[in-house]
């Protein structure tokens, strides 16, 4: 399968955003430069993991190279750019640090024919394989991406204090309560 690689070297904008109301949101990674905008859909859990790994990578780079970790960054609070056309749904993600250029590389990959194919093509320049969105970011842009991603994830439904599952505005059936819901008053 011929591969379509959407490559952005220090894009004008690279963000996580959502479409829809909390509980029904669809998450997107979106990269934009002056001539194009590419959006790929992914799960909230993938955004959370990508953000955690990116922060770990940035801290490791800061420890080894002495590049300071910003304490505060300006966060892009604008919505996703239109049109939001899903190129593919993300199945695998890769994260790397290019020591020569000092750039962070994030790749989101479409589903592959097999796990072996996904592993062999992730972050590789191959002609064959699943489609991918690859972005190279400077440290500051990576920090800003991570900060926005954390805010977008946190803007959803609040977690249940017992089971940590998201609570709906109309109520929540908590598996930790095993179907029991205590009434406020019992009349005798």
Short mmCIF file of C-alpha atoms in Angstrom, two decimals:
data_model
loop_
_atom_site.label_atom_id
_atom_site.label_comp_id
_atom_site.label_asym_id
_atom_site.label_seq_id
_atom_site.Cartn_x
_atom_site.Cartn_y
_atom_site.Cartn_z
CA UNK A 1 0.00 0.00 0.00
CA UNK A 2 1.48 3.36 -1.04
CA UNK A 3 1.87 5.63 1.91
CA UNK A 4 0.67 9.22 2.23
CA UNK A 5 2.88 11.08 4.69
CA UNK A 6 1.60 14.48 5.82
CA UNK A 7 4.84 16.14 6.96
CA UNK A 8 4.96 19.48 8.77
CA UNK A 9 8.32 20.98 9.72
CA UNK A 10 7.60 23.53 12.45
CA UNK A 11 4.00 24.12 11.41
CA UNK A 12 2.31 27.45 11.96
CA UNK A 13 -0.08 25.64 14.32
CA UNK A 14 -0.20 22.12 15.82
CA UNK A 15 -2.95 21.54 18.35
CA UNK A 16 -5.36 19.10 19.93
CA UNK A 17 -9.02 20.08 19.70
CA UNK A 18 -12.47 18.61 19.89
CA UNK A 19 -15.76 18.70 18.06
CA UNK A 20 -18.98 18.07 20.00
CA UNK A 21 -20.27 18.34 23.54
CA UNK A 22 -18.60 16.74 26.59
CA UNK A 23 -19.43 13.05 26.60
CA UNK A 24 -19.72 13.02 22.81
CA UNK A 25 -16.53 14.86 21.84
CA UNK A 26 -14.35 13.71 18.97
CA UNK A 27 -10.67 14.51 19.47
CA UNK A 28 -8.43 15.70 16.64
CA UNK A 29 -4.77 16.43 16.10
CA UNK A 30 -4.55 19.28 13.63
CA UNK A 31 -1.47 20.65 11.88
CA UNK A 32 -1.60 23.78 9.76
CA UNK A 33 0.83 25.78 7.68
CA UNK A 34 0.20 28.57 5.18
CA UNK A 35 -1.24 26.31 2.47
CA UNK A 36 -2.87 23.32 4.15
CA UNK A 37 -4.57 21.97 7.25
CA UNK A 38 -4.52 18.27 8.13
CA UNK A 39 -6.73 16.75 10.83
CA UNK A 40 -6.61 13.21 12.20
CA UNK A 41 -9.02 11.75 14.75
CA UNK A 42 -7.92 9.98 17.88
CA UNK A 43 -9.20 8.87 21.28
CA UNK A 44 -9.05 10.96 24.43
CA UNK A 45 -6.86 8.30 26.03
CA UNK A 46 -4.38 8.63 23.16
CA UNK A 47 -4.19 12.39 23.73
CA UNK A 48 -3.57 11.80 27.44
CA UNK A 49 -0.79 9.27 26.79
CA UNK A 50 0.83 11.43 24.10
CA UNK A 51 0.84 14.40 26.46
CA UNK A 52 2.33 12.41 29.34
CA UNK A 53 5.07 10.93 27.14
CA UNK A 54 5.82 14.29 25.56
CA UNK A 55 6.23 15.90 28.98
CA UNK A 56 8.53 13.07 30.07
CA UNK A 57 10.60 13.49 26.90
CA UNK A 58 10.87 17.25 27.39
CA UNK A 59 11.98 16.80 31.00
CA UNK A 60 14.57 14.22 29.94
CA UNK A 61 15.88 16.54 27.23
CA UNK A 62 16.04 19.38 29.74
CA UNK A 63 17.99 17.22 32.19
CA UNK A 64 20.50 16.02 29.60
CA UNK A 65 20.94 19.17 27.52
CA UNK A 66 20.26 21.91 30.01
CA UNK A 67 17.44 23.39 27.91
CA UNK A 68 15.13 24.90 30.54
CA UNK A 69 11.55 23.77 30.96
CA UNK A 70 9.28 26.82 30.70
CA UNK A 71 7.24 27.42 33.81
CA UNK A 72 4.46 29.18 31.94
CA UNK A 73 3.58 29.14 28.27
CA UNK A 74 1.04 30.94 26.13
CA UNK A 75 -1.65 28.45 25.24
CA UNK A 76 -3.52 28.66 21.96
CA UNK A 77 -7.17 28.83 23.03
CA UNK A 78 -8.62 29.15 19.53
CA UNK A 79 -10.86 26.43 18.11
CA UNK A 80 -9.74 24.02 15.40
CA UNK A 81 -9.44 25.52 11.94
CA UNK A 82 -12.02 24.68 9.31
CA UNK A 83 -12.41 22.52 7.38
CA UNK A 84 -12.03 19.67 9.83
CA UNK A 85 -11.79 16.74 7.43
CA UNK A 86 -10.62 13.54 9.10
CA UNK A 87 -7.74 12.11 7.05
CA UNK A 88 -7.67 8.94 9.15
CA UNK A 89 -8.22 7.61 12.67
CA UNK A 90 -4.99 7.22 14.61
CA UNK A 91 -3.97 3.67 15.49
CA UNK A 92 -0.36 4.18 16.57
CA UNK A 93 1.77 7.10 17.66
CA UNK A 94 5.49 7.70 17.83
CA UNK A 95 7.52 10.27 19.67
CA UNK A 96 11.20 11.01 19.15
CA UNK A 97 13.90 13.58 19.75
CA UNK A 98 16.29 14.50 16.94
CA UNK A 99 19.59 15.18 18.69
CA UNK A 100 21.15 16.85 15.63
CA UNK A 101 18.43 19.45 15.12
CA UNK A 102 17.11 19.51 18.69
CA UNK A 103 13.56 19.03 17.42
CA UNK A 104 10.71 16.96 18.85
CA UNK A 105 9.05 14.61 16.34
CA UNK A 106 5.47 13.44 16.78
CA UNK A 107 3.93 10.95 14.39
CA UNK A 108 0.33 9.72 14.29
CA UNK A 109 -0.25 6.72 12.07
CA UNK A 110 -3.35 5.22 10.46
CA UNK A 111 -4.19 1.55 11.09
CA UNK A 112 -1.66 -0.84 9.53
CA UNK A 113 -2.21 -4.27 8.04
CA UNK A 114 -0.37 -5.84 10.98
CA UNK A 115 1.41 -4.91 14.18
CA UNK A 116 4.74 -5.72 12.53
CA UNK A 117 4.00 -3.27 9.69
CA UNK A 118 3.02 -0.54 12.15
CA UNK A 119 6.22 -1.02 14.16
CA UNK A 120 8.40 -1.14 11.03
CA UNK A 121 6.98 2.05 9.52
CA UNK A 122 6.41 4.27 12.57
CA UNK A 123 8.81 7.26 12.43
CA UNK A 124 10.45 5.75 9.33
CA UNK A 125 10.70 7.23 5.83
CA UNK A 126 9.25 4.32 3.88
CA UNK A 127 7.33 4.32 0.60
CA UNK A 128 4.92 1.62 1.74
CA UNK A 129 2.80 1.49 4.87
CA UNK A 130 -0.07 3.24 6.58
CA UNK A 131 -0.71 6.96 6.13
CA UNK A 132 0.83 9.19 8.77
CA UNK A 133 0.92 12.73 10.11
CA UNK A 134 4.48 13.69 11.14
CA UNK A 135 5.27 16.98 12.84
CA UNK A 136 8.64 18.43 13.89
CA UNK A 137 8.38 20.92 16.74
CA UNK A 138 10.80 23.20 18.58
CA UNK A 139 10.83 22.83 22.36
CA UNK A 140 8.64 25.84 23.02
CA UNK A 141 6.02 24.68 20.51
CA UNK A 142 6.06 21.20 22.08
CA UNK A 143 5.47 22.69 25.54
CA UNK A 144 2.58 24.76 24.20
CA UNK A 145 1.11 21.71 22.47
CA UNK A 146 1.29 19.67 25.70
CA UNK A 147 -0.25 22.42 27.80
CA UNK A 148 -3.18 22.86 25.43
CA UNK A 149 -3.70 19.10 25.19
CA UNK A 150 -3.93 18.83 28.99
CA UNK A 151 -6.50 21.62 29.09
CA UNK A 152 -8.59 20.09 26.29
CA UNK A 153 -8.67 16.70 28.04
CA UNK A 154 -9.55 18.31 31.40
CA UNK A 155 -12.41 20.28 29.83
CA UNK A 156 -14.56 17.17 29.51
CA UNK A 157 -16.93 15.61 32.00
CA UNK A 158 -15.76 15.56 35.64
CA UNK A 159 -14.59 12.17 36.96
CA UNK A 160 -16.60 10.23 39.55
CA UNK A 161 -14.79 10.40 42.92
CA UNK A 162 -15.38 6.65 43.47
CA UNK A 163 -14.70 4.95 40.13
CA UNK A 164 -12.96 7.75 38.22
CA UNK A 165 -15.22 7.22 35.19
CA UNK A 166 -16.67 10.37 33.59
CA UNK A 167 -19.99 11.52 35.07
CA UNK A 168 -22.85 12.58 32.82
CA UNK A 169 -24.85 15.74 33.59
CA UNK A 170 -27.99 13.55 33.95
CA UNK A 171 -26.47 11.11 36.44
CA UNK A 172 -23.96 8.33 36.74
CA UNK A 173 -24.30 4.62 37.40
CA UNK A 174 -21.16 3.98 39.40
CA UNK A 175 -19.89 0.38 39.29
CA UNK A 176 -18.20 0.91 42.69
CA UNK A 177 -21.65 1.37 44.29
CA UNK A 178 -22.78 -1.96 42.80
CA UNK A 179 -26.16 -0.56 41.85
CA UNK A 180 -26.88 0.68 45.38
CA UNK A 181 -27.80 4.32 45.69
CA UNK A 182 -28.31 5.59 49.23
CA UNK A 183 -31.41 7.73 49.79
CA UNK A 184 -31.02 10.91 51.79
CA UNK A 185 -33.86 10.17 54.25
CA UNK A 186 -35.59 6.93 55.30
CA UNK A 187 -39.13 7.38 56.66
CA UNK A 188 -40.45 4.97 59.28
#
